[in-house]
Short mmCIF file of C-alpha atoms in Angstrom, two decimals:
data_model
loop_
_atom_site.label_atom_id
_atom_site.label_comp_id
_atom_site.label_asym_id
_atom_site.label_seq_id
_atom_site.Cartn_x
_atom_site.Cartn_y
_atom_site.Cartn_z
CA MET A 1 95.92 62.61 -28.73
CA ASP A 2 97.47 60.38 -26.18
CA ALA A 3 95.39 57.35 -24.47
CA ARG A 4 94.55 58.55 -21.21
CA ASN A 5 95.79 55.73 -18.47
CA VAL A 6 92.63 54.92 -16.35
CA PHE A 7 94.03 52.83 -13.10
CA VAL A 8 91.66 50.31 -11.74
CA VAL A 9 92.09 49.00 -7.95
CA GLY A 10 91.71 44.98 -8.15
CA LEU A 11 91.35 44.53 -11.70
CA ASN A 12 89.95 41.49 -12.83
CA ALA A 13 89.47 39.98 -15.89
CA PHE A 14 85.68 40.19 -15.54
CA ASN A 15 85.51 44.08 -15.62
CA ARG A 16 88.37 44.05 -17.59
CA GLU A 17 85.97 43.09 -20.35
CA ARG A 18 82.94 44.85 -19.41
CA LEU A 19 85.57 48.07 -19.07
CA GLU A 20 86.78 47.54 -22.82
CA HIS A 21 82.96 47.93 -23.90
CA LEU A 22 82.33 51.65 -22.42
CA ARG A 23 82.04 54.54 -25.10
CA GLY A 24 85.27 55.99 -25.22
CA ALA A 25 87.22 53.06 -24.01
CA SER A 26 89.68 53.10 -27.19
CA GLU A 27 91.39 55.97 -25.86
CA TYR A 28 92.17 54.80 -22.82
CA ARG A 29 93.92 52.25 -21.05
CA PHE A 30 93.38 50.42 -17.92
CA HIS A 31 95.85 49.13 -15.74
CA GLY A 32 95.25 47.28 -12.65
CA VAL A 33 96.84 48.80 -8.91
CA ILE A 34 96.87 45.85 -6.03
CA GLU A 35 96.04 41.98 -7.69
CA PRO A 36 92.40 41.37 -7.45
CA GLU A 37 92.94 38.33 -5.03
CA ALA A 38 94.31 40.63 -2.15
CA VAL A 39 90.30 42.75 -2.55
CA TYR A 40 88.31 39.87 -3.83
CA ASP A 41 89.02 36.50 -1.57
CA THR A 42 90.17 37.86 1.37
CA GLU A 43 88.74 38.92 5.10
CA ILE A 44 92.16 40.36 5.50
CA PHE A 45 92.41 43.64 4.97
CA PRO A 46 96.28 45.65 5.32
CA ILE A 47 95.10 48.38 4.20
CA GLU A 48 98.43 50.75 5.11
CA ALA A 49 100.29 48.12 3.34
CA MET A 50 98.01 48.18 0.86
CA LEU A 51 98.16 51.85 0.22
CA ASN A 52 101.96 51.75 0.32
CA GLN A 53 101.53 48.73 -2.52
CA ALA A 54 99.32 51.04 -4.96
CA THR A 55 101.49 54.31 -3.94
CA ALA A 56 104.88 52.33 -5.14
CA GLN A 57 103.15 50.81 -8.27
CA LEU A 58 101.78 54.25 -9.35
CA ASP A 59 105.05 56.41 -8.56
CA ALA A 60 106.61 53.69 -11.14
CA PHE A 61 104.64 54.11 -13.51
CA ALA A 62 106.11 56.04 -16.87
CA GLY A 63 103.21 57.91 -17.77
CA ARG A 64 100.59 60.18 -16.81
CA ILE A 65 97.99 59.07 -14.35
CA ASP A 66 94.72 60.10 -15.79
CA ALA A 67 92.36 58.36 -13.23
CA ILE A 68 92.33 55.93 -10.17
CA VAL A 69 89.06 53.88 -10.02
CA GLY A 70 87.74 51.16 -7.96
CA TYR A 71 84.17 49.02 -7.51
CA MET A 72 84.50 47.18 -4.42
CA ASP A 73 83.50 48.30 -0.90
CA PHE A 74 85.77 48.27 2.13
CA PRO A 75 88.75 48.64 1.71
CA VAL A 76 88.91 49.39 -1.42
CA SER A 77 86.84 52.69 -1.33
CA THR A 78 88.12 54.12 1.02
CA MET A 79 91.41 53.99 -0.15
CA LEU A 80 90.25 56.12 -3.09
CA PRO A 81 90.11 59.28 -1.72
CA LEU A 82 93.72 59.17 0.01
CA LEU A 83 95.06 58.05 -3.60
CA CYS A 84 93.38 60.44 -5.71
CA GLU A 85 94.69 63.27 -3.61
CA ARG A 86 97.68 62.14 -3.96
CA TYR A 87 97.95 61.91 -7.82
CA ALA A 88 95.45 65.05 -8.01
CA THR A 89 92.29 62.51 -10.00
CA PRO A 90 89.09 63.86 -8.86
CA THR A 91 87.15 62.04 -6.15
CA ALA A 92 84.85 62.95 -3.48
CA SER A 93 86.66 63.75 -0.37
CA LEU A 94 87.57 61.72 2.77
CA GLU A 95 85.36 63.38 5.02
CA SER A 96 81.95 63.21 2.54
CA LEU A 97 82.93 59.79 1.78
CA LEU A 98 83.04 58.74 5.05
CA LYS A 99 79.88 60.24 6.16
CA CYS A 100 78.10 57.82 4.17
CA GLU A 101 80.34 54.75 5.13
CA HIS A 102 80.49 55.44 8.89
CA LYS A 103 77.12 53.90 9.80
CA TYR A 104 76.91 56.37 12.76
CA TRP A 105 77.82 59.61 11.42
CA SER A 106 75.65 58.95 8.20
CA ARG A 107 73.08 58.28 10.45
CA LEU A 108 73.47 61.42 12.19
CA THR A 109 74.25 63.24 9.24
CA GLN A 110 70.79 61.86 7.55
CA ARG A 111 68.96 62.67 11.11
CA GLU A 112 69.89 66.49 9.82
CA VAL A 113 67.47 66.45 6.73
CA ILE A 114 65.28 63.60 6.27
CA GLY A 115 64.81 62.40 10.04
CA ASN A 116 61.47 60.69 8.61
CA TYR A 117 63.07 58.22 6.18
CA ILE A 118 65.27 56.43 8.68
CA PRO A 119 65.22 53.85 11.43
CA ARG A 120 65.70 54.76 15.25
CA PHE A 121 69.64 53.96 16.10
CA THR A 122 72.16 54.11 18.48
CA ALA A 123 75.85 52.74 18.31
CA PHE A 124 77.20 50.72 21.59
CA ASP A 125 80.75 48.84 22.23
CA PRO A 126 80.20 45.11 21.88
CA PHE A 127 82.96 44.68 24.51
CA ASP A 128 81.07 46.23 27.18
CA ASP A 129 79.07 43.65 29.31
CA SER A 130 76.01 45.71 29.63
CA ALA A 131 75.44 46.86 26.04
CA LEU A 132 71.94 45.44 25.58
CA SER A 133 70.68 47.37 28.68
CA ARG A 134 72.58 50.76 26.83
CA ILE A 135 70.08 49.40 23.37
CA GLY A 136 67.45 49.33 25.71
CA GLU A 137 67.93 52.93 27.66
CA ALA A 138 68.17 54.18 23.62
CA GLY A 139 64.80 53.80 23.28
CA LEU A 140 65.19 49.84 21.48
CA TYR A 141 63.52 46.69 22.07
CA PHE A 142 63.14 43.37 20.55
CA PRO A 143 63.55 43.15 17.63
CA PHE A 144 66.21 45.31 16.35
CA PHE A 145 69.54 44.44 14.04
CA VAL A 146 73.02 44.88 14.80
CA LYS A 147 75.67 45.30 12.73
CA PRO A 148 79.19 46.82 12.89
CA ILE A 149 80.03 50.71 12.52
CA LYS A 150 82.02 49.29 9.28
CA SER A 151 81.22 46.59 7.22
CA SER A 152 81.83 44.57 3.94
CA GLY A 153 78.42 42.87 2.16
CA SER A 154 76.45 41.78 5.05
CA ARG A 155 78.52 39.87 7.60
CA LEU A 156 78.25 40.62 10.88
CA GLY A 157 74.52 41.86 10.44
CA PHE A 158 71.64 40.01 12.67
CA ARG A 159 68.38 40.13 13.41
CA ILE A 160 67.89 40.11 17.72
CA ASP A 161 64.89 39.05 18.91
CA SER A 162 65.73 37.76 22.50
CA PRO A 163 68.67 38.32 24.74
CA GLU A 164 69.93 34.93 23.43
CA ASP A 165 70.11 36.40 19.57
CA PHE A 166 72.14 39.41 21.20
CA GLY A 167 74.41 37.02 23.22
CA ALA A 168 74.83 35.09 20.34
CA ALA A 169 75.70 37.90 18.09
CA ILE A 170 77.78 39.73 20.40
CA ALA A 171 79.99 36.30 20.68
CA ARG A 172 80.49 36.29 16.81
CA LEU A 173 81.48 40.03 16.64
CA ARG A 174 83.33 40.18 19.43
CA GLU A 175 85.39 37.32 17.33
CA ASP A 176 85.53 38.92 14.07
CA ILE A 177 84.88 42.55 14.27
CA GLY A 178 88.83 43.42 14.72
CA LEU A 179 89.25 42.32 10.79
CA ILE A 180 87.59 45.29 9.56
CA SER A 181 87.81 48.44 12.81
CA GLU A 182 91.50 48.07 12.60
CA PRO A 183 92.26 49.17 8.80
CA PHE A 184 89.08 50.96 9.19
CA ASN A 185 90.54 52.91 12.48
CA PHE A 186 93.55 53.64 10.32
CA ILE A 187 91.26 55.14 7.66
CA LEU A 188 89.54 57.38 10.78
CA GLU A 189 92.71 58.39 11.70
CA GLN A 190 93.12 60.22 7.80
CA ALA A 191 90.12 62.10 8.37
CA ASN A 192 89.12 65.21 10.15
CA LEU A 193 86.19 63.55 12.21
CA PRO A 194 84.00 65.70 14.87
CA ASP A 195 84.24 64.85 18.19
CA ALA A 196 81.22 62.62 18.98
CA VAL A 197 82.35 60.57 15.43
CA ARG A 198 85.71 59.84 16.34
CA ALA A 199 84.82 58.62 19.96
CA VAL A 200 82.44 55.61 17.92
CA ASP A 201 85.66 54.00 16.06
CA GLY A 202 85.67 51.20 14.05
CA GLY A 203 85.36 48.95 16.76
CA PHE A 204 81.87 49.87 17.38
CA CYS A 205 78.41 48.72 16.48
CA MET A 206 74.90 49.91 15.30
CA ALA A 207 71.70 48.53 16.54
CA GLU A 208 68.64 50.02 14.51
CA GLU A 209 64.81 49.61 14.85
CA ILE A 210 63.67 46.97 12.55
CA ILE A 211 63.00 48.24 8.72
CA GLY A 212 61.65 46.19 5.98
CA GLY A 213 59.90 45.90 2.87
CA TRP A 214 60.54 45.96 -0.95
CA GLN A 215 64.06 46.95 -1.13
CA CYS A 216 65.74 48.61 -3.89
CA THR A 217 69.10 50.42 -4.48
CA VAL A 218 69.55 53.94 -6.46
CA GLU A 219 72.34 53.73 -8.26
CA GLY A 220 73.68 57.58 -9.07
CA TYR A 221 76.80 60.08 -9.17
CA VAL A 222 77.17 63.72 -8.63
CA PHE A 223 79.41 66.00 -11.17
CA GLN A 224 80.47 69.45 -10.32
CA GLY A 225 77.61 69.71 -7.37
CA GLU A 226 74.58 67.99 -9.41
CA VAL A 227 72.77 65.22 -8.43
CA VAL A 228 71.89 62.45 -10.95
CA PRO A 229 70.09 59.25 -9.53
CA TYR A 230 69.67 56.97 -13.24
CA GLY A 231 68.69 53.51 -12.79
CA ILE A 232 66.72 51.81 -9.54
CA VAL A 233 67.88 48.17 -9.10
CA ASP A 234 65.01 45.88 -6.92
CA SER A 235 66.66 43.35 -4.56
CA ILE A 236 64.91 40.24 -3.95
CA ARG A 237 65.32 37.91 -0.88
CA TYR A 238 64.37 34.32 -0.48
CA PRO A 239 60.93 34.36 1.28
CA GLN A 240 60.78 34.01 4.80
CA VAL A 241 64.81 34.94 5.27
CA LEU A 242 67.29 38.14 4.69
CA SER A 243 69.50 36.35 1.86
CA PHE A 244 69.42 37.60 -1.39
CA PHE A 245 67.36 35.96 -4.31
CA TYR A 246 68.72 38.21 -7.28
CA TYR A 247 69.02 41.62 -8.20
CA ARG A 248 66.15 43.12 -10.82
CA TYR A 249 67.06 45.97 -13.15
CA PRO A 250 64.97 48.26 -14.17
CA SER A 251 62.65 48.24 -10.97
CA ARG A 252 58.86 47.76 -10.72
CA LEU A 253 58.41 49.75 -7.77
CA PRO A 254 55.16 52.55 -8.20
CA THR A 255 56.73 55.45 -10.58
CA HIS A 256 55.85 57.75 -7.89
CA ILE A 257 58.17 56.03 -5.28
CA GLN A 258 60.85 55.91 -7.67
CA ASP A 259 60.70 59.74 -7.91
CA LYS A 260 60.30 60.24 -4.19
CA MET A 261 63.67 58.21 -3.58
CA ARG A 262 65.39 59.96 -6.24
CA GLU A 263 64.50 63.15 -4.47
CA LEU A 264 65.82 61.93 -1.14
CA THR A 265 68.80 60.80 -2.60
CA THR A 266 69.44 64.12 -4.18
CA THR A 267 68.37 65.64 -0.85
CA ILE A 268 70.88 63.33 1.33
CA MET A 269 73.78 63.63 -1.31
CA THR A 270 73.56 67.43 -1.27
CA HIS A 271 73.76 67.75 2.53
CA ILE A 272 76.75 65.60 2.99
CA GLY A 273 78.55 67.00 -0.23
CA TYR A 274 79.95 64.43 -1.91
CA ASP A 275 80.73 65.39 -5.41
CA ASN A 276 82.69 64.19 -8.48
CA ALA A 277 82.15 60.23 -7.75
CA ALA A 278 79.46 57.35 -8.16
CA PHE A 279 77.65 56.08 -5.65
CA ASN A 280 74.40 54.28 -4.43
CA VAL A 281 71.88 54.11 -1.89
CA GLU A 282 69.45 51.39 -0.54
CA PHE A 283 66.15 51.78 0.57
CA PHE A 284 62.80 50.34 1.49
CA TRP A 285 59.60 50.57 0.45
CA ASP A 286 56.71 49.68 2.95
CA GLU A 287 54.06 48.93 1.05
CA VAL A 288 51.79 48.08 4.36
CA GLN A 289 52.53 51.46 5.91
CA ASN A 290 53.28 53.24 2.22
CA ARG A 291 56.73 54.40 4.11
CA ILE A 292 59.96 54.81 2.53
CA TRP A 293 63.36 54.23 4.34
CA LEU A 294 66.84 54.90 4.11
CA LEU A 295 69.00 52.02 4.48
CA GLU A 296 72.29 52.85 3.87
CA ILE A 297 74.78 54.40 1.44
CA ASN A 298 77.74 52.98 -1.04
CA THR A 299 80.13 55.34 -2.31
CA ARG A 300 80.67 53.45 -5.13
CA ILE A 301 79.04 51.66 -7.94
CA SER A 302 77.37 47.88 -7.25
CA GLN A 303 79.79 45.60 -9.11
CA SER A 304 76.74 43.20 -9.28
CA HIS A 305 74.65 45.23 -11.43
CA CYS A 306 77.06 46.22 -14.30
CA ASP A 307 75.98 43.25 -16.04
CA LEU A 308 72.36 44.56 -15.54
CA PHE A 309 73.23 47.72 -17.07
CA GLU A 310 74.79 46.61 -19.96
CA LYS A 311 72.07 44.17 -21.07
CA VAL A 312 69.03 46.87 -20.11
CA ASP A 313 70.88 50.10 -21.06
CA GLY A 314 73.82 48.93 -23.44
CA VAL A 315 76.77 49.06 -21.53
CA SER A 316 77.87 48.60 -17.76
CA HIS A 317 77.74 51.44 -15.70
CA GLN A 318 81.30 51.81 -14.41
CA GLN A 319 81.01 54.41 -17.55
CA VAL A 320 79.56 56.25 -14.31
CA SER A 321 82.85 55.62 -12.69
CA VAL A 322 85.60 55.68 -15.67
CA ASP A 323 84.23 59.43 -16.84
CA LEU A 324 83.47 61.12 -13.47
CA ALA A 325 87.14 59.81 -12.23
CA LEU A 326 88.46 61.64 -16.08
CA GLY A 327 87.01 65.27 -14.63
CA GLN A 328 83.84 64.29 -17.35
CA ARG A 329 80.50 64.16 -17.30
CA PRO A 330 79.13 60.80 -17.72
CA ASP A 331 77.89 59.55 -21.11
CA MET A 332 75.34 56.84 -20.01
CA PRO A 333 73.04 55.61 -21.90
CA THR A 334 69.50 54.49 -21.37
CA ALA A 335 67.35 51.33 -22.97
CA GLU A 336 69.73 50.64 -25.87
CA GLY A 337 70.55 47.18 -24.41
CA ALA A 338 69.14 43.80 -25.94
CA TYR A 339 67.01 42.92 -23.21
CA GLU A 340 64.32 44.88 -21.57
CA VAL A 341 65.11 43.10 -17.84
CA ALA A 342 67.88 41.56 -16.32
CA GLY A 343 68.67 39.67 -12.85
CA LYS A 344 71.50 38.82 -11.01
CA PHE A 345 70.57 35.42 -9.08
CA PHE A 346 72.47 33.91 -6.20
CA TYR A 347 72.70 30.32 -5.95
CA ARG A 348 72.55 29.60 -2.61
CA VAL A 349 72.29 26.56 -0.19
CA PHE A 350 71.32 27.21 3.43
CA PHE A 351 73.77 24.91 5.75
CA VAL A 352 75.30 25.78 8.59
CA ASP A 353 78.83 24.41 7.16
CA ALA A 354 79.74 21.31 4.62
CA VAL A 355 82.71 20.92 2.30
CA VAL A 356 82.14 21.18 -1.58
CA THR A 357 82.92 17.57 -3.31
CA ARG A 358 81.31 18.49 -7.15
CA VAL A 359 80.63 21.86 -9.07
CA PRO A 360 79.42 22.11 -12.23
CA SER A 361 82.05 20.95 -14.80
CA VAL A 362 83.18 23.58 -17.67
CA GLN A 363 81.39 22.03 -19.81
CA GLU A 364 78.30 21.95 -18.14
CA ILE A 365 78.83 25.60 -17.28
CA ASP A 366 79.82 26.37 -21.41
CA ALA A 367 76.55 24.13 -22.39
CA LEU A 368 73.81 26.37 -20.14
CA GLN A 369 75.69 29.43 -21.36
CA GLN A 370 74.92 28.62 -24.89
CA ARG A 371 71.39 27.32 -23.58
CA PHE A 372 70.38 30.78 -22.40
CA PRO A 373 72.45 33.17 -25.00
CA GLY A 374 73.91 36.25 -22.77
CA CYS A 375 73.50 34.09 -19.49
CA VAL A 376 77.41 34.51 -17.23
CA ILE A 377 77.64 31.79 -14.51
CA ALA A 378 80.48 32.75 -12.41
CA LEU A 379 81.07 29.76 -9.72
CA GLN A 380 81.60 30.92 -6.13
CA VAL A 381 83.42 27.67 -5.27
CA GLY A 382 85.53 24.92 -5.97
CA LEU A 383 86.24 21.18 -5.13
CA GLY A 384 87.26 20.62 -1.17
CA THR A 385 85.47 24.45 -0.90
CA ARG A 386 84.62 24.13 3.06
CA LEU A 387 82.27 26.53 3.05
CA SER A 388 82.32 28.21 6.27
CA THR A 389 85.63 30.03 4.79
CA LEU A 390 84.10 31.50 2.04
CA PRO A 391 84.26 35.65 2.29
CA GLU A 392 81.49 38.16 1.72
CA GLN A 393 78.13 35.88 2.91
CA ASP A 394 75.64 37.13 4.84
CA SER A 395 75.13 35.20 8.72
CA TYR A 396 72.70 32.79 7.05
CA SER A 397 73.39 30.84 4.02
CA PHE A 398 76.31 30.48 1.40
CA ALA A 399 76.30 31.42 -2.59
CA LEU A 400 77.50 29.07 -4.33
CA ALA A 401 77.15 30.76 -8.16
CA HIS A 402 76.38 34.48 -9.17
CA ILE A 403 74.07 33.76 -12.24
CA TRP A 404 73.68 37.13 -14.47
CA MET A 405 70.66 36.70 -17.39
CA GLY A 406 68.70 39.10 -19.26
CA ALA A 407 65.01 38.48 -20.68
CA ASP A 408 62.27 40.25 -22.19
CA SER A 409 60.04 39.85 -19.37
CA ASP A 410 59.87 39.46 -15.75
CA GLU A 411 58.32 35.96 -16.19
CA ALA A 412 60.57 34.80 -18.90
CA LEU A 413 63.52 35.94 -17.05
CA LEU A 414 62.23 34.04 -13.92
CA ALA A 415 61.55 31.11 -16.05
CA ASP A 416 64.70 31.09 -17.45
CA TYR A 417 66.75 30.82 -14.02
CA THR A 418 65.10 28.39 -12.69
CA ALA A 419 65.36 25.97 -15.42
CA LEU A 420 69.20 26.56 -15.51
CA ALA A 421 69.27 26.61 -11.39
CA GLU A 422 67.97 23.00 -11.78
CA SER A 423 70.93 22.18 -14.37
CA LEU A 424 73.06 23.10 -12.12
CA THR A 425 74.59 20.02 -9.74
CA PHE A 426 76.78 20.40 -6.44
CA GLU A 427 77.55 17.79 -4.32
CA PHE A 428 78.57 18.30 -0.52
CA GLU A 429 79.65 16.19 2.65
CA GLU A 430 78.98 17.75 5.77
CA VAL A 431 81.12 18.60 8.06
CA ILE A 432 81.12 17.24 11.98
CA GLY A 433 82.32 19.02 14.99
#
């Protein structure tokens, strides 16, 4: 049998290395579609041009197109249904995907079946000078959280504790929301939307009741209508701030809470009609009130979790995406990896802005990776990088490095990261004015 051709949007070296280790990979040929820089290192998303480029590349391929996959959030996630429909490869429908990714439509859909597990919410136009009053009329009062109808990562998300906070957030939203709203509106134009959803386009924002607690992500997939949650990853934040410290797999949540999250996941994904694709659902468990909240649904696996699954289960959960894209039930192992626990750490600084004047050398990184076997260090900055130009950052900090590590216990994992972090040396020059 000829090798099967799997096309990966934005394929880079980091993903290719893990793809080559998947079960059945010797029978596949992985091909890149669109250069990785176009989707990883930019906040500019000319999605119509990107679709045309991807189509031209795929049309020019002389062989059979067996699967098309991607691991990025917007714009890659929203491109896949359009590309897969054109080339008759399996994935979720565009409408079911948008019921997850359009935050307002997603909340409306969630309210139909799991209303007790979502916060109060309303949509608003950030260019409406009376927006704050309209939010109050909808029953939301300080504090609350605002974010675009469609965002990528944690960008343009703000906690609002006062009218001054709201004014500052609105200024940022008005300045930057067009970077995503315009390309997202192009995607919306391709879909069959209810009138109530069509009226709330990518230029709108969400205001939501503050929810919180122990945050985690349920990774799962749907195959021929069967919802399968296969792993839960904890998301641990720095004390007193919204920025993530590290992701940990497997979860340490109580078993009955994990079971309830899997049940809620199955209920909502079935109701949405999402099928033949991977997803993940982010939850909070408020331990004090013993209440579970659904934060959001993402229509992809988390790239950040790939190395965690490889370390603990024996293979990256890219296995799930590739198998589904080929129309077959995922062959995902459990607990066959080299480690009991794994984490992805975010080495951050909490600056307003700065220019990087020193980063760890290649030799320093190699020495650390030898000192901590299995460790992967990926710098996110270089000499001369101005922190405020970094894409995919939250509103409160800058991630200088991503670090994946495995260990035999939670305590050993944290101890190893602490020792590694103390050996990483960055230097900065303050930005004046």
